[in-house]
Coordinates of C-alpha atoms in Angstrom, one line a residue:
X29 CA -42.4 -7.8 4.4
X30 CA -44.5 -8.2 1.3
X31 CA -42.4 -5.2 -0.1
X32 CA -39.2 -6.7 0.6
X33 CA -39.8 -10.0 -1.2
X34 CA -41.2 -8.2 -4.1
X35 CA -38.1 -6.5 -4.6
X36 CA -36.1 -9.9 -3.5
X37 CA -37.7 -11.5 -6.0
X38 CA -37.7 -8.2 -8.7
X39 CA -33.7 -8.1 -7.9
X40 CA -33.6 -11.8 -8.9
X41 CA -35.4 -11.5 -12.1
X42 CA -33.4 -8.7 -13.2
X43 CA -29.7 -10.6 -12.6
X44 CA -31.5 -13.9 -13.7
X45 CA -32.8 -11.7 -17.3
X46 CA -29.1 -9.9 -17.5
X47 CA -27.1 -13.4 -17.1
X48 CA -29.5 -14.7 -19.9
X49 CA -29.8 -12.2 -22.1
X50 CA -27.4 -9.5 -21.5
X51 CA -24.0 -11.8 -21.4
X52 CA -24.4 -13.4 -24.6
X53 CA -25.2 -10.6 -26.3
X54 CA -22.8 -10.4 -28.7
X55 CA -21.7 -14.1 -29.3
X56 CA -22.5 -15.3 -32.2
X57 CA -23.4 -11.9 -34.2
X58 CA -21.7 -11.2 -37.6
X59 CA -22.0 -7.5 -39.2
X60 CA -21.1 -6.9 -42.7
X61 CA -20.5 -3.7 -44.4
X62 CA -20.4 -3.6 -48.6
X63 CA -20.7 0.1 -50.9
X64 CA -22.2 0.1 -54.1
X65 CA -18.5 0.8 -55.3
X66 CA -15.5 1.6 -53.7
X67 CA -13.9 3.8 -56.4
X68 CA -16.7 7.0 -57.8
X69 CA -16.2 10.3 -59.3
X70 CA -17.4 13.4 -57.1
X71 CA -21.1 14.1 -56.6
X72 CA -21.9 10.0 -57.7
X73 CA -24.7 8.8 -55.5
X74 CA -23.8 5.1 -53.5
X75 CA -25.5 3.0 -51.3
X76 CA -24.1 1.1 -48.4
X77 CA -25.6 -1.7 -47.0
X78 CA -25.1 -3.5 -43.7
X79 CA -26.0 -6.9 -42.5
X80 CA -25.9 -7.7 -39.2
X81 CA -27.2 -11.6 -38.2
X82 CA -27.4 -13.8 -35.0
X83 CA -26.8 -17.2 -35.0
X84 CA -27.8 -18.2 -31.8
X85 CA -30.7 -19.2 -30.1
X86 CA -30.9 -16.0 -27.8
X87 CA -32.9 -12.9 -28.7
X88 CA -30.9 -9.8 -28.9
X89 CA -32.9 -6.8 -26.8
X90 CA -30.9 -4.7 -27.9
X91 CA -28.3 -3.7 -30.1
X92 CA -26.4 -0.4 -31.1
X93 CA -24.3 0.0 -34.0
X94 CA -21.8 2.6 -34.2
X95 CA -19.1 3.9 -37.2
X96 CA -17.7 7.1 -38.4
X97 CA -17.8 8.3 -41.6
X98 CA -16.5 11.3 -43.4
X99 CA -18.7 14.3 -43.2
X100 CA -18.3 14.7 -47.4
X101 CA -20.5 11.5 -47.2
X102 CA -23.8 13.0 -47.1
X103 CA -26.6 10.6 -46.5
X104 CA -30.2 10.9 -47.3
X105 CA -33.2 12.1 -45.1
X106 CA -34.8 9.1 -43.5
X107 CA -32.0 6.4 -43.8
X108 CA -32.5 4.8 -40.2
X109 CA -29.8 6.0 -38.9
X110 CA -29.0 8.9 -36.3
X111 CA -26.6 11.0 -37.7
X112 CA -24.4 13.5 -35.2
X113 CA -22.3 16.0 -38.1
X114 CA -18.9 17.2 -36.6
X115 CA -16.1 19.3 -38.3
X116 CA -14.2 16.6 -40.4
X117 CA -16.3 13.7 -39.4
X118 CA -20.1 12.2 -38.7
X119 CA -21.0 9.3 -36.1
X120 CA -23.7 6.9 -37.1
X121 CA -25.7 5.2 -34.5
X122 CA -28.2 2.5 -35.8
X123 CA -30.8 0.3 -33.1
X124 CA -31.5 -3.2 -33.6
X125 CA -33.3 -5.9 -32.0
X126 CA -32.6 -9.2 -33.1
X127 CA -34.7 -12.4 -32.8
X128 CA -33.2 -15.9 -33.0
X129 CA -31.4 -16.9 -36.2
X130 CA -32.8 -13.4 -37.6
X131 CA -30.8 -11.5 -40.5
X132 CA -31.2 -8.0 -41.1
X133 CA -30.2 -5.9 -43.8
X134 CA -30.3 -2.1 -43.7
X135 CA -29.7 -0.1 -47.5
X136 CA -28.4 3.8 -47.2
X137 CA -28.0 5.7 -50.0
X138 CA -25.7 8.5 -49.7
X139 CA -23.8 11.0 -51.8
X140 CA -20.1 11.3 -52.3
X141 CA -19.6 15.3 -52.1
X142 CA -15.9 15.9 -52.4
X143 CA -12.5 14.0 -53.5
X144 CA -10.8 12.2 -51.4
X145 CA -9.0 8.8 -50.0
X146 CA -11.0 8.3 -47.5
X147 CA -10.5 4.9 -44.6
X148 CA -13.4 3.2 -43.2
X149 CA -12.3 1.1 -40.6
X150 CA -14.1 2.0 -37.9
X151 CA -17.5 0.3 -36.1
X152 CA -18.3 -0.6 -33.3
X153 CA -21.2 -2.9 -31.4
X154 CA -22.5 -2.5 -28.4
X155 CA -25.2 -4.8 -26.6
X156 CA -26.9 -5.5 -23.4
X157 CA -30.0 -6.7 -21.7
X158 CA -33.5 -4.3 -21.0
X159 CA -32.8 -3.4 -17.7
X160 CA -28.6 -2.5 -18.7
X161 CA -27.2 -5.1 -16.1
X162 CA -25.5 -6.2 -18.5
X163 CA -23.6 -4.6 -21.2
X164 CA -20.6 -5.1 -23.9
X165 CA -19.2 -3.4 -26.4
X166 CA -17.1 -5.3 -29.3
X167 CA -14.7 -3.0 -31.9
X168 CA -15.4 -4.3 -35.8
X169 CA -12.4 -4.7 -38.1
X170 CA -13.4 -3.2 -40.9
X171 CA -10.4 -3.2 -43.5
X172 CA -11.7 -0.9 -46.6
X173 CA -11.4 2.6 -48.2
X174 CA -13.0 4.5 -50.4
X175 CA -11.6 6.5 -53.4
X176 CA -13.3 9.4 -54.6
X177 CA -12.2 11.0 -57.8
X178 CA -12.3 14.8 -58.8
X179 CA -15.5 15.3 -60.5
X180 CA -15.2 15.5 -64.7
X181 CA -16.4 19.1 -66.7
X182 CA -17.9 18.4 -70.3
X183 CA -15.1 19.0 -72.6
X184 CA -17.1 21.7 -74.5
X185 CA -16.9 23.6 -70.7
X186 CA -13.5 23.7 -70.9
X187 CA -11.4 26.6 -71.8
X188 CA -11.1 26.9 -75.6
X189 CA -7.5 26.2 -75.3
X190 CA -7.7 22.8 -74.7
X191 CA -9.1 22.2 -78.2
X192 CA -5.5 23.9 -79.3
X193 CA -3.4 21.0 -77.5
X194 CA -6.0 18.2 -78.0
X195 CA -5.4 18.7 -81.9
X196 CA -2.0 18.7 -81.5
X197 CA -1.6 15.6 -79.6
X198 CA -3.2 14.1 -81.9
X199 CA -1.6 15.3 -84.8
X200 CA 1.9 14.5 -83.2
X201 CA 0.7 10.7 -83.6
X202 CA 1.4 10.9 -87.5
X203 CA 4.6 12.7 -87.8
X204 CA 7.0 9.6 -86.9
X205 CA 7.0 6.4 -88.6
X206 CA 7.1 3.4 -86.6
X207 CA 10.0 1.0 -88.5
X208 CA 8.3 -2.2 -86.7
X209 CA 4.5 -1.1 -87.2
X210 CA 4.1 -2.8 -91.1
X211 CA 0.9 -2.2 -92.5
X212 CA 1.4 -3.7 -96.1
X213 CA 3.3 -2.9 -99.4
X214 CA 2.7 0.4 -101.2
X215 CA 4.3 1.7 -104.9
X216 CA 8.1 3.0 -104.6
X217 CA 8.9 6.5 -104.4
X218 CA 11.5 8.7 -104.0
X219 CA 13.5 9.1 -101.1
X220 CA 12.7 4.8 -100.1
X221 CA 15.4 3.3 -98.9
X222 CA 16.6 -0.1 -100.7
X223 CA 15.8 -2.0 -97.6
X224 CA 12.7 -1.1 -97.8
X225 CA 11.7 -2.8 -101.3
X226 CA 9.5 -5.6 -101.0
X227 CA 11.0 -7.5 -103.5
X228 CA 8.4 -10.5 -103.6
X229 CA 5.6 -7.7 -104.5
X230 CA 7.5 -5.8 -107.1
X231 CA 8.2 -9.2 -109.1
X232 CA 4.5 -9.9 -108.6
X233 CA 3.3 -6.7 -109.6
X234 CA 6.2 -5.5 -112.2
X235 CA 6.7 -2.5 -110.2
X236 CA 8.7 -1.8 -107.5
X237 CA 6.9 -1.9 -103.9
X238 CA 8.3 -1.0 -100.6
X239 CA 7.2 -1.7 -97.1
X240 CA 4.1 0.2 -96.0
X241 CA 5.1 1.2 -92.4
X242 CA 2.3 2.7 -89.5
X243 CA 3.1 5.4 -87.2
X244 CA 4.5 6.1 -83.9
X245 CA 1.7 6.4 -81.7
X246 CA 3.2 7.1 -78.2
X247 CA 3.2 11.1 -78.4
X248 CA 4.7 12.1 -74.3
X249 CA 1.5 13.7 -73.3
X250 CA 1.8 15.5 -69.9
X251 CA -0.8 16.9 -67.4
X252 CA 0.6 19.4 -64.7
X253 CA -1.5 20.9 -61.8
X254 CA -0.3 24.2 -60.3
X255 CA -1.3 24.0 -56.5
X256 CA 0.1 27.4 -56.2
X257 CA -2.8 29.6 -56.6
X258 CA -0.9 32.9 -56.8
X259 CA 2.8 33.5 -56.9
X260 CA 3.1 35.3 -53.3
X261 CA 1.1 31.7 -52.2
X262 CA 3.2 29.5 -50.2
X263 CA 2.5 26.4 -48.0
X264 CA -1.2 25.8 -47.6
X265 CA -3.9 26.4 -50.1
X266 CA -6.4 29.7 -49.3
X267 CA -8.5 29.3 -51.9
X268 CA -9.0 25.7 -52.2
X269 CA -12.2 26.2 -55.1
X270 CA -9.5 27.3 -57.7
X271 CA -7.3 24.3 -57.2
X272 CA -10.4 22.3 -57.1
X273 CA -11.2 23.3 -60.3
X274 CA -8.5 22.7 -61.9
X275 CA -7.7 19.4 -60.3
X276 CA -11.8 17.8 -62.3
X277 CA -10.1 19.2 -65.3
X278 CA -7.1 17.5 -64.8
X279 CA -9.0 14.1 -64.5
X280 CA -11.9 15.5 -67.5
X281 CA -8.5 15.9 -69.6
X282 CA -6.8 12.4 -68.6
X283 CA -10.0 10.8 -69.0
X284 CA -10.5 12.3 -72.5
X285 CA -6.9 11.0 -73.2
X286 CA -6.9 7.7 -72.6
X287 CA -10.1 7.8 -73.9
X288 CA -9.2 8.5 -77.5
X289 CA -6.2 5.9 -77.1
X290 CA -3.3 8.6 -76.2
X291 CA -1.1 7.9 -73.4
X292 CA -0.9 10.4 -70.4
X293 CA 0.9 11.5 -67.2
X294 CA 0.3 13.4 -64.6
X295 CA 2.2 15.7 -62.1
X296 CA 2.0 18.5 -60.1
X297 CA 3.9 20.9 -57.5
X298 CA 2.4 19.4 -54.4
X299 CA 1.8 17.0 -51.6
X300 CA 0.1 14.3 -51.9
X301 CA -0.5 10.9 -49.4
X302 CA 2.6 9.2 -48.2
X303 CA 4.8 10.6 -51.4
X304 CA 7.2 12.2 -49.2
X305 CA 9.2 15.3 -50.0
X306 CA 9.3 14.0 -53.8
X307 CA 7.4 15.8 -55.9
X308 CA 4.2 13.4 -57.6
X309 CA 5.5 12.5 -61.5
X310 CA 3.8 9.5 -63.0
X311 CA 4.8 8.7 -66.6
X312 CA 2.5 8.4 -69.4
X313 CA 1.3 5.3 -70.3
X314 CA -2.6 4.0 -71.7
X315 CA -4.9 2.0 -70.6
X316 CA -8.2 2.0 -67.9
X317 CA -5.8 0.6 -65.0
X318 CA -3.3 3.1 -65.7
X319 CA -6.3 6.1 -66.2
X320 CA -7.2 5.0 -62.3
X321 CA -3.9 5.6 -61.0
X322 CA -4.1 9.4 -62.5
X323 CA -7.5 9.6 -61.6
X324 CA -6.4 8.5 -57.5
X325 CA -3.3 10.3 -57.7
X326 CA -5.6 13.4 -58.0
X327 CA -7.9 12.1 -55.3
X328 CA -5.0 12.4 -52.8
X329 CA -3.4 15.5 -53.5
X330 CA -3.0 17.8 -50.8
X331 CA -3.5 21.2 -50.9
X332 CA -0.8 21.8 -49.8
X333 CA 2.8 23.5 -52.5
X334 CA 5.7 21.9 -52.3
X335 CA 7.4 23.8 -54.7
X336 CA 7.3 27.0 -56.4
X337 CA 5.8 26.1 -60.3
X338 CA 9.1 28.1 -61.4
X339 CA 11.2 25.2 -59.7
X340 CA 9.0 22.3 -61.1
X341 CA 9.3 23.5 -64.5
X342 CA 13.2 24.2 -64.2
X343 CA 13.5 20.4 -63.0
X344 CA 11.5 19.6 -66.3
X345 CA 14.1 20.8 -68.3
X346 CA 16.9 19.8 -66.4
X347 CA 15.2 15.8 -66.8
X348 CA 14.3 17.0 -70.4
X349 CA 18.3 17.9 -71.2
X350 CA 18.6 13.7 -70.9
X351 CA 15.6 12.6 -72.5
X352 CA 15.2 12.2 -76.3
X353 CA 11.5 12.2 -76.2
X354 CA 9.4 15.5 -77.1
X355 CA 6.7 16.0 -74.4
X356 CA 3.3 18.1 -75.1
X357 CA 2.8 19.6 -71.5
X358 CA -0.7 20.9 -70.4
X359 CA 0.1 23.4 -68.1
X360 CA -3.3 23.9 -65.6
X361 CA -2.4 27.3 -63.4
X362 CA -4.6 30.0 -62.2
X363 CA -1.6 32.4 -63.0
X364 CA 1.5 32.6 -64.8
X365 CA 4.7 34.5 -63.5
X366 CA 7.4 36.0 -65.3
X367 CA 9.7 33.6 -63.4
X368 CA 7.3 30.3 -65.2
X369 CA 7.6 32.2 -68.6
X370 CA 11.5 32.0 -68.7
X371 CA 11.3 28.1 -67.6
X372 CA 8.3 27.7 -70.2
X373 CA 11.0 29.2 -72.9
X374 CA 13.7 26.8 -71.9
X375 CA 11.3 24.3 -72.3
X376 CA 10.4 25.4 -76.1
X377 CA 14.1 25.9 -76.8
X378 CA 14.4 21.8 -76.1
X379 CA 11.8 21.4 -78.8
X380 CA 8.9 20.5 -76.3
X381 CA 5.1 22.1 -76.3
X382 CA 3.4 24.4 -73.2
X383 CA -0.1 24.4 -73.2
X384 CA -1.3 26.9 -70.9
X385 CA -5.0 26.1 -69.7
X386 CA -5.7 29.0 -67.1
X387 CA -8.2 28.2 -64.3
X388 CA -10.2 31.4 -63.8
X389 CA -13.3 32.5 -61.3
X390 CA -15.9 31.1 -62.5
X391 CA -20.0 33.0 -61.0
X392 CA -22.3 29.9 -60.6
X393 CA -21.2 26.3 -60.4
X394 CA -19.9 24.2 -63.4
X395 CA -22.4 21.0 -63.8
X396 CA -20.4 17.8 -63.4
X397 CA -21.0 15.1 -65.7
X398 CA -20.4 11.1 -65.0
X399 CA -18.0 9.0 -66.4

């Protein structure tokens, strides 16, 4: 009999601790998630940190937190967290216990390994009482992304080539005179124009002065990124490490670029995130929010051909027949067919410039610098 109202009175305090503890368990929580940054080059270190508070006057016994997170994310050694790795990607389970009107915030540094778009929408909470009587689980909106950028070369590391079409872009600034760019007066000489005579200076100075005009400074400066990595290659990428490769020195020579104050665009032969069947072509243009629109555009290409390089380079010239505009194309390829020589030619013939910058095998790893 004894027995029986032990476990009466056990049974009781059980339901009794559940309804108390284990119902409410989640009312009245808030969980917040916040990166270090949400845009980061390749192999840049972050650190995420989560704060999860209860505003109520109930403990929390306990309280799991669970979210997914691409397996390119790696995180450190001892960040608090149990980590289960999978093929694409890794769930994080984290165990709280939460007194009264408690706030706790939980710091993990982790490293960004690969480029990528990459959604992080997903967490989830689950809570209960000690003895699991009771026990909810609540889905987190979570409406964020992260952007990871190819990772830049140095410039020296680059193939020697580049130097080649760097000078020349650079050059190309000078050539053309800008008739609205006027940068003061200067002595006549021959060949001026008479509307160019600044006749105000030449009676002040008993010479004849002309207008002293700047230079165009908008040379078409192109980047292009071969996906194919061979000319038999078709569809999907084998050897993703080559395209890689030349995908940081796509974003090492855009950065560069705008660096120095020199618009450029970007394109290449393949697929990238919700473009389509349209091939990616972004026109030059200068700036930091324009370099982060190259710089993303390379984050989400697929690796994946759309078109032959041959075909790409053939609709160049056929866009090129309608434009006045001379374009300095940086051609990044791991090979060049006979079939991209002939397009490359008709390309020249319109009085435009090929750079190719070849993307070889490289033994060892090439050390990636910061921005």
């Amino acid at each position: 009999m004894a027995l029986l109202w032990l476990v009466l009175v056990g049974g009781i305090v059980v339901v009794i601790h559940g309804v108390w503890f284990g119902r409410p368990a989640l009312r009245k929580l808030k969980y917040s998630r916040q990166f270090s940054k949400l845009r980061c080059y390749a192999g840049d270190e972050l650190e995420m940190v989560e704060t999860i508070s209860n505003e109520k006057r109930v403990s929390v016994p306990w309280l799991r937190l669970e979210s997914m997170m691409p397996v390119s994310f790696v995180f450190r050694s001892g960040s608090g967290m149990d980590i289960s790795q999978g093929e694409i990607y890794q769930n994080h389970k984290s165990i709280f216990t939460l007194k009264p009107f408690t706030r706790i915030t939980r710091k993990h540094p982790f490293t960004c390994t690969q480029r990528g778009i990459y959604p992080l929408n997903t967490a989830t909470m689950t809570g209960g009482d000690l003895f699991g009587v009771w026990r909810s689980t609540k889905p987190i909106p979570l409406q964020m992304s992260m952007v990871v950028y190819p990772s830049l070369v140095n410039v020296e590391d680059l193939p020697a080539i580049y130097q080649v079409w760097q000078g020349e872009v650079e050059v190309s600034r000078w050539i053309v005179e800008d008739p609205f760019l006027i940068l003061g007066v200067r002595p006549y000489g021959a060949g001026d124009p008479m509307n160019r005579i600044h006749w105000k200076a030449s009676a002040r100075t008993g010479e004849l002065q002309v207008y002293k005009q700047g230079w165009t400074a908008d040379p078409q400066s192109w980047i292009v990124v071969n996906i194919q990595e061979s000319a038999d290659m078709w569809s999907v990428v084998t050897r993703p490490e080559k395209i890689e490769r030349a995908l940081r020195y796509a974003a090492t020579a855009a950065v560069d670029a705008i660096g120095r104050g020199l618009p450029a665009g970007f394109a290449h032969n393949g697929y990238h995130v919700g473009g389509g069947r349209d091939t990616l072509r972004i026109e030059p243009d200068y700036g930091t929010p324009h370099l982060e629109r190259l710089l993303e555009a390379m984050a989400e290409t697929e690796l994946k051909c759309m078109v032959p390089m041959e075909q790409f380079l053939n609709d160049e010239v056929r866009l090129n027949e309608e434009a006045q505009q001379i374009r300095s194309y940086l051609l990044i390829t791991s090979y060049v067919s006979a079939a991209m020589e002939h397009e490359i030619a008709r390309l020249h013939e319109q009085g435009h410039r090929v750079t190719i910058l070849p993307v070889e095998d490289v033994k060892g790893n090439t050390k990636a610098v910061s921005a």
